[in-house]
C-alpha positions as a Python dict, from the first residue, in 0.01 Angstrom:
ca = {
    (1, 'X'): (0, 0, 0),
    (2, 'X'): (-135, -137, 335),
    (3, 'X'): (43, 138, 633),
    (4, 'X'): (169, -92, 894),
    (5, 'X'): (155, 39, 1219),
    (6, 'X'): (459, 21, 1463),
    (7, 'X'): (294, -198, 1679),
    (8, 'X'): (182, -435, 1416),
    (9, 'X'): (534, -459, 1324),
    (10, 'X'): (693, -493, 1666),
    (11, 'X'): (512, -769, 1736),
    (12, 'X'): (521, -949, 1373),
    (13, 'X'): (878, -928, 1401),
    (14, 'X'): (871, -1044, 1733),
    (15, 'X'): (645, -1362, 1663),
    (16, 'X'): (795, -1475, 1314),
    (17, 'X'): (1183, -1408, 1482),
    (18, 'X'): (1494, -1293, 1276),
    (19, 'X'): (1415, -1578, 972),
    (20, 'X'): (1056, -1514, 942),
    (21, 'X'): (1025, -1163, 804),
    (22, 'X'): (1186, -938, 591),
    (23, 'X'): (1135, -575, 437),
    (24, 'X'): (1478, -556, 235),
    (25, 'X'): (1394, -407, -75),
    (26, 'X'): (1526, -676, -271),
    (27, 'X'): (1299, -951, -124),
    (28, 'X'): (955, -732, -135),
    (29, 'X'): (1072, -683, -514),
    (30, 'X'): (1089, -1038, -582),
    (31, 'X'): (791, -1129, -416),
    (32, 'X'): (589, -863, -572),
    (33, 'X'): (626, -940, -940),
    (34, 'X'): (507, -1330, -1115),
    (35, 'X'): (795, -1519, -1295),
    (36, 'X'): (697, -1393, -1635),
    (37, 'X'): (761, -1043, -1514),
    (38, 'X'): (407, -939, -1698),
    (39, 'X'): (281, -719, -1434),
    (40, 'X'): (450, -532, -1080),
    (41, 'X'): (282, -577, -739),
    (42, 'X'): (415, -417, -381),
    (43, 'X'): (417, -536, -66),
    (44, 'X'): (552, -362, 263),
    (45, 'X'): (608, -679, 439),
    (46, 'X'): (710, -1041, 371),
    (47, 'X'): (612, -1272, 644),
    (48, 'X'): (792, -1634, 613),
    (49, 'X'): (618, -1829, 892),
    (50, 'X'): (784, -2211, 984),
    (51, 'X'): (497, -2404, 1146),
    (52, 'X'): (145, -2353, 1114),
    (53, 'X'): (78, -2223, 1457),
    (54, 'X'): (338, -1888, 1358),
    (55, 'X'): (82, -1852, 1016),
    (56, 'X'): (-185, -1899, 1257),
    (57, 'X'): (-60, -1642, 1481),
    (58, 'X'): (33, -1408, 1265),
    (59, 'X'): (-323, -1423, 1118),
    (60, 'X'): (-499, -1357, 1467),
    (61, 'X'): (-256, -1056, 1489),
    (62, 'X'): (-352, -904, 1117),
    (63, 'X'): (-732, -947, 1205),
    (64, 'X'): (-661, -698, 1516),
    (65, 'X'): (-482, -487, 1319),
    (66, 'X'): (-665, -518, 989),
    (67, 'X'): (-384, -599, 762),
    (68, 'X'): (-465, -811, 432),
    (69, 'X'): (-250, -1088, 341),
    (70, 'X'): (-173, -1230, -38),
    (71, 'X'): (-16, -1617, 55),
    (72, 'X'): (244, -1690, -188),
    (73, 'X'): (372, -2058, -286),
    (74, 'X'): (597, -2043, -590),
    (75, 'X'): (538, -1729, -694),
    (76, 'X'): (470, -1921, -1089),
    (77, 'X'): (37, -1825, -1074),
    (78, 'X'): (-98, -1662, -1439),
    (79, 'X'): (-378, -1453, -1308),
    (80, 'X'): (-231, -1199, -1095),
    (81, 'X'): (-355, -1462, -759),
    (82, 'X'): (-72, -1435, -570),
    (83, 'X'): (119, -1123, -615),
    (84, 'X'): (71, -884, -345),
    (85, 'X'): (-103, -557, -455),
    (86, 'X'): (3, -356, -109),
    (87, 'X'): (-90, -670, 105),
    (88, 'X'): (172, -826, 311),
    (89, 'X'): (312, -1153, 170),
    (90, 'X'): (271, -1458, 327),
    (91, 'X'): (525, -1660, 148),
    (92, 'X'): (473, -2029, 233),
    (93, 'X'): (838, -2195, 147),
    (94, 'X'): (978, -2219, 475),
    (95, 'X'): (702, -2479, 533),
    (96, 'X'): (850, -2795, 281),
    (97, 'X'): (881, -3072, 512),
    (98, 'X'): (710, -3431, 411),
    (99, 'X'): (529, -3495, 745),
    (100, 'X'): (406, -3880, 661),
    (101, 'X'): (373, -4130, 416),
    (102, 'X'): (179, -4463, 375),
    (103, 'X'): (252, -4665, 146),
    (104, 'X'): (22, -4888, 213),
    (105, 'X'): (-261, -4658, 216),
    (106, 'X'): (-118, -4483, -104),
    (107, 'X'): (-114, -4146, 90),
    (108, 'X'): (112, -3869, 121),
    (109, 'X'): (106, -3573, 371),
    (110, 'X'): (322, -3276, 312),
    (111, 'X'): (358, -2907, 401),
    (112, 'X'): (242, -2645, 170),
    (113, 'X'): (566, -2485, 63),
    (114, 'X'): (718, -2782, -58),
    (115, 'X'): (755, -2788, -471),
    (116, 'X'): (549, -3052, -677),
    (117, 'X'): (905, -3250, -747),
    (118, 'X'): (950, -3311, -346),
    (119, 'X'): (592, -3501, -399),
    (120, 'X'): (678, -3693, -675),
    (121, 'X'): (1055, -3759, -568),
    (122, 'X'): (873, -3908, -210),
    (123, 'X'): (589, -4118, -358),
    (124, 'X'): (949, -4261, -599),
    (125, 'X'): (1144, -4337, -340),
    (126, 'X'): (807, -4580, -177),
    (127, 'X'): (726, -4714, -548),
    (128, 'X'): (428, -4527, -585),
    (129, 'X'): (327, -4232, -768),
    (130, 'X'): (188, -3886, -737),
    (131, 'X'): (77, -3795, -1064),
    (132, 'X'): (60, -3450, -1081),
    (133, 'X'): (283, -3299, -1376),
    (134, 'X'): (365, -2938, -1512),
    (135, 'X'): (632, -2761, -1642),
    (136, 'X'): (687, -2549, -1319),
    (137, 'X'): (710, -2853, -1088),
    (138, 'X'): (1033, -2738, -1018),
    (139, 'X'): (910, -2429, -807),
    (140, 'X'): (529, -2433, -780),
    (141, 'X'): (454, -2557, -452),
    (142, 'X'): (144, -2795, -279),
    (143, 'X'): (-68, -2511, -182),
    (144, 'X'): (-35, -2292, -459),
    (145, 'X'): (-154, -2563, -675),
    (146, 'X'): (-384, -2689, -444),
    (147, 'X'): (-505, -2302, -430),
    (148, 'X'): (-508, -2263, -810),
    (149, 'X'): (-672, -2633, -856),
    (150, 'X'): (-372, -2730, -1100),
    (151, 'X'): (-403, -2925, -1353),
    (152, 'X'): (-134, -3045, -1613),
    (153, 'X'): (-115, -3297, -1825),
    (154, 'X'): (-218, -3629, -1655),
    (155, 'X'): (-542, -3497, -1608),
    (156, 'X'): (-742, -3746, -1909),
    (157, 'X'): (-650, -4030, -1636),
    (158, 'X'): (-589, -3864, -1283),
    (159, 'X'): (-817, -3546, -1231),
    (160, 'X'): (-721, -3169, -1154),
    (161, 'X'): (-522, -3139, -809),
    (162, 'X'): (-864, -3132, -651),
    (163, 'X'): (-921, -3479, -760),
    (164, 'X'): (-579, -3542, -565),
    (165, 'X'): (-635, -3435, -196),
    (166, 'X'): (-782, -3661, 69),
    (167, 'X'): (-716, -3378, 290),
    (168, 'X'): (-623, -3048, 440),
    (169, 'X'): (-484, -2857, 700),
    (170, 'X'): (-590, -2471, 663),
    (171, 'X'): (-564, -2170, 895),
    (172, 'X'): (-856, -2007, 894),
    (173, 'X'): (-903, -1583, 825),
    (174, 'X'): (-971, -1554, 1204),
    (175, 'X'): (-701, -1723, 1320),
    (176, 'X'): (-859, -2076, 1391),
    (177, 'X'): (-677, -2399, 1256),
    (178, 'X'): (-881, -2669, 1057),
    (179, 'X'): (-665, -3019, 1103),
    (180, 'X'): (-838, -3207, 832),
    (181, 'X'): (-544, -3446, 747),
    (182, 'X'): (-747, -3748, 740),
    (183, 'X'): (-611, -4007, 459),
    (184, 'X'): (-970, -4136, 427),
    (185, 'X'): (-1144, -4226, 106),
    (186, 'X'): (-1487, -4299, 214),
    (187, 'X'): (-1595, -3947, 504),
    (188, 'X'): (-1974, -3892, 445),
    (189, 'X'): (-1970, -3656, 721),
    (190, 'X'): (-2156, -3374, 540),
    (191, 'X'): (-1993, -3101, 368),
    (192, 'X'): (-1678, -3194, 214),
    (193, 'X'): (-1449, -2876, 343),
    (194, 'X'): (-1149, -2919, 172),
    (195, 'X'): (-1318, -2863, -199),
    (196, 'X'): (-1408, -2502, -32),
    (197, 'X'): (-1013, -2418, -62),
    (198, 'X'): (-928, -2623, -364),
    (199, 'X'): (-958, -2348, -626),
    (200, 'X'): (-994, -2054, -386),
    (201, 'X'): (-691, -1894, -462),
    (202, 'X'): (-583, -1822, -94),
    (203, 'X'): (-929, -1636, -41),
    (204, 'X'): (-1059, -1861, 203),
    (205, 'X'): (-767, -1885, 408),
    (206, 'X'): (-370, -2042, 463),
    (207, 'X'): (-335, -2414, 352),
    (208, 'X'): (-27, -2506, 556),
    (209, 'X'): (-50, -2874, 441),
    (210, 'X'): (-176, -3134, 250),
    (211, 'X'): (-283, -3534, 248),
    (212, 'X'): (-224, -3651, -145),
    (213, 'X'): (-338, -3936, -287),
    (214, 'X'): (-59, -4209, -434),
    (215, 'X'): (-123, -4439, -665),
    (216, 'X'): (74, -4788, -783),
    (217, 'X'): (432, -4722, -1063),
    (218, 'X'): (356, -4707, -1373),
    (219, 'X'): (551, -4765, -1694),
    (220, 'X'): (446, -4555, -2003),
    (221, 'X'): (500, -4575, -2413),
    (222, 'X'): (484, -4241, -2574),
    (223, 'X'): (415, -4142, -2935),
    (224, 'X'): (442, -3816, -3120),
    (225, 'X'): (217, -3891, -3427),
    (226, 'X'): (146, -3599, -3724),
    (227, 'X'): (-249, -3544, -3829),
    (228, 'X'): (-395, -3364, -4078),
    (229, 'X'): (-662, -3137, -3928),
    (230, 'X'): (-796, -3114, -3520),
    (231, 'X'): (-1087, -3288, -3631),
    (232, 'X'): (-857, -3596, -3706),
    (233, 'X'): (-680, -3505, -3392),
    (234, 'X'): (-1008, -3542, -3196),
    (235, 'X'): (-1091, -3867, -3372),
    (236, 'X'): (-781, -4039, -3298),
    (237, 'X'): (-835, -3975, -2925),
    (238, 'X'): (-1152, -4152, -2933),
    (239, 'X'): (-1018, -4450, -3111),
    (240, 'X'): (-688, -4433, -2887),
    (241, 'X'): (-904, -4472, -2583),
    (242, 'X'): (-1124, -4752, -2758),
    (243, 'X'): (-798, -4935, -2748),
    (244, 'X'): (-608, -4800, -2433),
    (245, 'X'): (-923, -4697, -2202),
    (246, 'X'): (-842, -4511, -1909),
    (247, 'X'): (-499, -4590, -1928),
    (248, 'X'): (-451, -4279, -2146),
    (249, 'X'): (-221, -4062, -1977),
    (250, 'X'): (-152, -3775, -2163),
    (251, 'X'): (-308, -3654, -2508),
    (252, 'X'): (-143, -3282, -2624),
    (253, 'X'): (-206, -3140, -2913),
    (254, 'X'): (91, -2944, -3081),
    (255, 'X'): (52, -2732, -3407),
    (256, 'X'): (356, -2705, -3649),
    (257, 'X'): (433, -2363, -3574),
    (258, 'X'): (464, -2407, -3235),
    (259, 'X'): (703, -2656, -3302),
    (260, 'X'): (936, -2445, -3542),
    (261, 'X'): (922, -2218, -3263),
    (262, 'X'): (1084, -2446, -3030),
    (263, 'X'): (1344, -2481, -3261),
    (264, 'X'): (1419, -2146, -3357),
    (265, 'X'): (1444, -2080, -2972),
    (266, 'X'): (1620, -2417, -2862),
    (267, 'X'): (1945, -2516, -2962),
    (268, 'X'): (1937, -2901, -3131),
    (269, 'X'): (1573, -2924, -3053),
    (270, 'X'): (1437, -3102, -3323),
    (271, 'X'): (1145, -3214, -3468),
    (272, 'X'): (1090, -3604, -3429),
    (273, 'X'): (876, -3606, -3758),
    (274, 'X'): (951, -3333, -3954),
    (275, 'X'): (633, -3282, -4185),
    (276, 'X'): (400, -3001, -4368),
    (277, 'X'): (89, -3118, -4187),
    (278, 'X'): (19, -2855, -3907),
    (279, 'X'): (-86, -3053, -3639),
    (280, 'X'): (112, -3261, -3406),
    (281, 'X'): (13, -3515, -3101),
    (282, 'X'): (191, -3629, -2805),
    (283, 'X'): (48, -3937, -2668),
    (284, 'X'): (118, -4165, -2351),
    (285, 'X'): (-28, -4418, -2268),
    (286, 'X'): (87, -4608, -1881),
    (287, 'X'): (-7, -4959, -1775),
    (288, 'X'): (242, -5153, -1484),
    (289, 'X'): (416, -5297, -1776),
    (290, 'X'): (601, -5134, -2035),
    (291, 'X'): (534, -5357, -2303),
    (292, 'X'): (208, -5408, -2248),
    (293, 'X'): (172, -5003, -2254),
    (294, 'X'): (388, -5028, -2599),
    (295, 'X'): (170, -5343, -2779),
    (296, 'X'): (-159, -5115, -2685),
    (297, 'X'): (-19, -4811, -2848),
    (298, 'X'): (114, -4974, -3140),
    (299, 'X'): (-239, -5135, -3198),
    (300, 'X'): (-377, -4808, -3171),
    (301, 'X'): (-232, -4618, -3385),
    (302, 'X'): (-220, -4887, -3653),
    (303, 'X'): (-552, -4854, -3663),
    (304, 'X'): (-565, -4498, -3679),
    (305, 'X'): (-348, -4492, -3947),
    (306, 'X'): (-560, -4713, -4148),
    (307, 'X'): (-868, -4485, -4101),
    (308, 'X'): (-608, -4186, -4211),
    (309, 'X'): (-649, -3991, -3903),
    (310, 'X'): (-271, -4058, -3840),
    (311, 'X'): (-13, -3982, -4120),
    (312, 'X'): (292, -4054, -3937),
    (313, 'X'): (411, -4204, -3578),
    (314, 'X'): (712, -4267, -3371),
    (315, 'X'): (723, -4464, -3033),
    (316, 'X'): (1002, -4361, -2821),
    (317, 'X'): (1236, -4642, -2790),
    (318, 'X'): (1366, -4462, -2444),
    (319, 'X'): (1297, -4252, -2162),
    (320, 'X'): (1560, -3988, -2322),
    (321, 'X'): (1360, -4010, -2626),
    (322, 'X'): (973, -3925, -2476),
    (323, 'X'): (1148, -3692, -2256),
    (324, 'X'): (1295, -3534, -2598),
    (325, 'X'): (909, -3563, -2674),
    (326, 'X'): (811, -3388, -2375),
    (327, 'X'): (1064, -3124, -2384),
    (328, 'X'): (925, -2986, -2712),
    (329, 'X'): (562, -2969, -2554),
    (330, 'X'): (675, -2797, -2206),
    (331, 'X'): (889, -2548, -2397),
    (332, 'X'): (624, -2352, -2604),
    (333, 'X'): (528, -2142, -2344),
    (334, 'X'): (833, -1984, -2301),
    (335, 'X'): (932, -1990, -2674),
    (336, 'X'): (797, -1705, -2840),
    (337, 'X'): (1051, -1473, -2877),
    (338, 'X'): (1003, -1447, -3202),
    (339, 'X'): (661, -1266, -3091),
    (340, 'X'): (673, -929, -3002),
    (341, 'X'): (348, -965, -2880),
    (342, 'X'): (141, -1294, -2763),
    (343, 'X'): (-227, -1295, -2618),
    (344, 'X'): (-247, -1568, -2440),
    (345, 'X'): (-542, -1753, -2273),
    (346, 'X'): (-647, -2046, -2097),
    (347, 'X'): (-984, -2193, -2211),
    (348, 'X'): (-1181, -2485, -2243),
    (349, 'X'): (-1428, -2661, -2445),
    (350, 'X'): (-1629, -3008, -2506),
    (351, 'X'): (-1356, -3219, -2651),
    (352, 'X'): (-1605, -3290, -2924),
    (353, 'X'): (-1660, -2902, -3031),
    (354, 'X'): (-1248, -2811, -3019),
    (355, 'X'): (-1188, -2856, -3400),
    (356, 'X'): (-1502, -2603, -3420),
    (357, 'X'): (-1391, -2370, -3166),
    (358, 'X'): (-1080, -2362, -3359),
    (359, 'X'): (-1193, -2234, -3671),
    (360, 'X'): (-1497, -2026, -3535),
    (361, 'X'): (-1280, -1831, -3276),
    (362, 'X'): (-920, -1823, -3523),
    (363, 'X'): (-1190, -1667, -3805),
    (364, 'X'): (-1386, -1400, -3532),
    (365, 'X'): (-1018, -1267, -3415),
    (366, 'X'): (-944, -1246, -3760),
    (367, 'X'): (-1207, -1029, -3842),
    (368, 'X'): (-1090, -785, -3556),
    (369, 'X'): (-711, -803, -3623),
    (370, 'X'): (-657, -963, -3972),
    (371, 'X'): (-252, -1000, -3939),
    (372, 'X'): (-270, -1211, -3631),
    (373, 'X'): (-128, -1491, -3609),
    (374, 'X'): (-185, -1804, -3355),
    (375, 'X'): (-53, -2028, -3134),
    (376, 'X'): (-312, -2316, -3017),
    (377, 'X'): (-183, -2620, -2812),
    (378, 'X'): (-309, -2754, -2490),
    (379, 'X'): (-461, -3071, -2341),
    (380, 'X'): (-705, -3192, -2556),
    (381, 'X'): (-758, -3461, -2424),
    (382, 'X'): (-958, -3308, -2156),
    (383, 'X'): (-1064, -3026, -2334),
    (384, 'X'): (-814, -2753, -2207),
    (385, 'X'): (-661, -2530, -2500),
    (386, 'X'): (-402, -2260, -2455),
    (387, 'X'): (-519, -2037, -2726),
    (388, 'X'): (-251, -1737, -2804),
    (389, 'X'): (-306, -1466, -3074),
    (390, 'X'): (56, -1355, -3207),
    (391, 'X'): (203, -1072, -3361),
    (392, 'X'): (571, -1104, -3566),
    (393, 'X'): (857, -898, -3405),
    (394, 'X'): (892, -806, -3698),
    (395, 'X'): (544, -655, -3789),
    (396, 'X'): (646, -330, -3943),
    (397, 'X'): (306, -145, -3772),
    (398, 'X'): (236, -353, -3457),
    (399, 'X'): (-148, -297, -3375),
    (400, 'X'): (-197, -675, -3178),
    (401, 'X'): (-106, -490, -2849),
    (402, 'X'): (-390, -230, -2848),
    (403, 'X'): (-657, -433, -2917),
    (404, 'X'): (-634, -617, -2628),
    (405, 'X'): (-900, -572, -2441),
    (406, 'X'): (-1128, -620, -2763),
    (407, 'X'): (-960, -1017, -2854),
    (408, 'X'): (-979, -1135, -2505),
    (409, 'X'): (-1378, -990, -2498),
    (410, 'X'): (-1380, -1206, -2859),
    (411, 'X'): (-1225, -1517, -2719),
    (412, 'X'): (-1469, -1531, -2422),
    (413, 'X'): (-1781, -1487, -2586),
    (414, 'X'): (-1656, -1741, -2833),
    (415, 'X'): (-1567, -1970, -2543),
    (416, 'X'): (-1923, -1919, -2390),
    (417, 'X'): (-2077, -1963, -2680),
    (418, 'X'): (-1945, -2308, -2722),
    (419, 'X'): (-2044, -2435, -2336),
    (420, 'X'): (-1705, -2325, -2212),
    (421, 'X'): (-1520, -2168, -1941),
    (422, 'X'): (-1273, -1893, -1977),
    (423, 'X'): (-1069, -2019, -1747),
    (424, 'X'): (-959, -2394, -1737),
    (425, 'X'): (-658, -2466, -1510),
    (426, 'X'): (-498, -2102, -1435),
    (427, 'X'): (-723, -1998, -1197),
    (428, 'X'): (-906, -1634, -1166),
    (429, 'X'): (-711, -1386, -994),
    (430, 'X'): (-749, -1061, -1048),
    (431, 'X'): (-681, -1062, -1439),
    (432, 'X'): (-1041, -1317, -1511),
    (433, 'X'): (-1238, -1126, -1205),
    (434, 'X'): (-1453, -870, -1347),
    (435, 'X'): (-1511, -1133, -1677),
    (436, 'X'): (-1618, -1413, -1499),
    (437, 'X'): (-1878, -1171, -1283),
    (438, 'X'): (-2016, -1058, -1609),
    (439, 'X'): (-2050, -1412, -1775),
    (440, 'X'): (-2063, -1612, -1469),
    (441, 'X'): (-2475, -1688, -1370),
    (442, 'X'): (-2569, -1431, -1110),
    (443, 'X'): (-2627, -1710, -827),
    (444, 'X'): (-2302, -1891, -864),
    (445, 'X'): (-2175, -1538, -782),
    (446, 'X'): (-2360, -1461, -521),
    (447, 'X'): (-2324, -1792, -358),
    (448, 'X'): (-1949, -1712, -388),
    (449, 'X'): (-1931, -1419, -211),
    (450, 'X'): (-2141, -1547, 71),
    (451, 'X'): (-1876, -1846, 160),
    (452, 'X'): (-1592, -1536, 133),
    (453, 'X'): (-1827, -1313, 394),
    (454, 'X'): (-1860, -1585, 627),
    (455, 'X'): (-1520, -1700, 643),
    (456, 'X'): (-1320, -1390, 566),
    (457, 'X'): (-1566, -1109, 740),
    (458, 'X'): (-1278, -889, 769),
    (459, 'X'): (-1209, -933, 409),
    (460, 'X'): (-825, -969, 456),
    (461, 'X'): (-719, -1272, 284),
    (462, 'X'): (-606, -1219, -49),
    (463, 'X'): (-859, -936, -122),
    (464, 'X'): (-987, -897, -509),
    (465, 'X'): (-926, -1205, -643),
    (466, 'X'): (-1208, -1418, -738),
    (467, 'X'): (-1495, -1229, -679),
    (468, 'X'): (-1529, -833, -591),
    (469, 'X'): (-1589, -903, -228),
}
């Protein structure tokens, strides 16, 4: 735990006034442990600066004093990013406010703390859209998932978050504030800054705000459609976007089990196609008109069902019914009680090599651990699996939890081995750092850690995540 000197906290106090601060035991405790619970931080000091002159402030004052800071959006991160580990917290929220927006140059600009719904609620009420979707939209907040390089599950047709800044506002590790707010598309003006802290997991500094890109309504058809095997799975998205193009949304694929496990978890979920086959696919597909969104499904899948890739379909016939859709997908992560343990990672692969992935990686853990169980869904559309190995509750000899270390080493070489990365849209953290230095080429690593030196030479922002600095 960082030891805060009197002075330091005389005059943090004094800057951030009675609102901005707190050391209640309560608040450090909530700050200092991820919403999944799955690991326990500390912090002496929460710091909850309004305007981005306080963060910058309080940033010149922890370089004199040499105090490291963890920034905090949401608090909903996977990799251990933004938890304090005796850092003082920076927690972001007080800063929510939506500073512009322009319609007419489709472009948004809004503080950091503000959740992902404020976005899409304000690009709603101008008839546009922000794209961005997740299941923690709710809480996770601009720069977190700015910071984390979000992704979700409109990436096939929008990009990752990066792909969705035009640009940033950022206080520096020494103090200094970078306005880079410009709503520009075209900038050739040499380095492009803001892709420095897109993905740097608050290691590169503060981002106090954001200019997003909008984009024109859209109305979207949605399918859940039952396959036989991922290679069909992968087949059918080719010949869905021979039909639908880049107006693919969303592609997820869903196994069975995952499904029943829903269920089991959810009261009156149900299945919309209740089958044997053990794969699953939720498809959308958004064009300005409904219809037209619908007639290009339908064609679609017809045709995939008569090259058998696609046993059975449904088309929602209502929002209520694709949400009902929807719900089943962006409930599996939190549905697997029935596991008394789960392994989970987030990988990626070619598109083309998932149904071999699959098979190669489920058969490798197998050899390790040969009662376990698994849990693969994800975004296949762009590549993105979340790959869990399970073990019952009800395993009378649990062993699933102490081979950890020896599955996750399986799943990454297996991931390498098939031109992959080990992490797709989590982030790094603390939990992938010392894996990524040992697969990651030596020079992307080194090249790393000279950015962090020259912008952080004090090393105080968000220390050990990333890279070992």
């Amino acid at each position: 735990m960082t030891e805060l000197s009197p002075d330091f906290l005389t005059a943090a106090q004094n800057l951030l006034g009675p609102r901005g601060w707190s050391m209640a035991a309560e608040e450090l405790a909530k700050v200092s442990s991820p919403w999944r619970g799955t690991y326990k931080g500390e912090t002496p000091f929460l710091a909850k600066p309004a305007t981005t002159e306080e963060t910058a402030a309080l940033v010149r004052l922890c370089n004199e004093y040499g105090v490291a800071i963890t920034p905090q959006g949401g608090n909903t991160g996977l990799v251990d990013a933004g938890t304090p580990h005796g850092e003082i917290c920076v927690s972001m929220q007080r800063m929510n406010a939506v500073r512009a927006l322009d319609a007419f140059n489709n472009s948004l600009v809004i503080e950091a703390g503000a959740p992902l719904v404020v976005a899409q609620q304000a690009a709603d009420d101008a008839q546009r859209l922000f794209p961005l979707s997740l299941g923690s939209e709710g809480t996770a907040t601009i720069g977190g998932l700015i910071s984390t390089n979000a992704g979700g599950v409109a990436v096939l047709r929008y990009g990752m978050m990066r792909d969705l800044i035009l640009g940033l506002e950022v206080v520096l590790p020494n103090g200094d504030i970078w306005n880079g707010l410009s709503g520009l598309r075209k900038n050739n003006t040499g380095y492009d800054l803001k892709h420095l802290f897109a993905g740097a997991e608050g290691t590169l500094g503060i981002i106090t705000a954001a200019t997003l890109k909008l984009f024109p309504k859209v109305q979207r058809a949605s399918a859940w459609v039952t396959c036989t095997t991922a290679s069909d799975v992968v087949k059918l998205l080719a010949m869905v976007r021979d039909h639908a193009g880049d107006t693919v949304t969303s592609f997820e694929i869903i196994p069975a089990n995952a499904v029943a496990m829903v269920q089991a978890d959810v009261p009156d979920t149900r299945d919309p196609l209740p089958s044997d086959l053990p794969w699953r696919v939720l498809i959308e597909v958004s064009m300005s008109r409904a219809e037209h969104a619908r007639d290009v499904l339908e064609g679609a899948l017809a045709s995939a069902y008569e090259s058998e890739l696609v046993q059975d379909a449904v088309i929602a016939e209502s929002v209520a019914q694709a949400e009902s859709f929807w719900h089943i997908r962006e409930t599996i992560p939190l549905s697997k009680r029935a596991y008394g343990t789960a392994l989970n990672q987030d990988i990626s692969v070619p598109v083309s090599r998932i149904p071999e992935f699959i098979d190669a990686c489920n058969a490798a853990v197998l050899e390790q651990v040969p009662s376990a169980e698994f849990v693969i869904f994800g975004h296949v559309g762009d590549g993105n699996l979340h790959y869990s190995v399970c073990e019952p509750a009800s395993a009378e000899r649990p062993v699933l939890r102490g081979q950890d270390e020896a599955i996750f080493r399986i799943i990454y070489d297996q991931v390498m081995s098939f031109d992959g990365s080990i992490s797709a849209e989590h982030g790094v953290g603390r939990l992938k750092r010392d894996e990524l230095e040992r697969i990651r080429p030596k020079a992307a690593t080194e090249m790393m850690r000279a950015i962090k030196h020259a912008l952080d030479p004090n090393k105080i922002m968000n220390p050990g995540r990333v890279i070992n600095s």
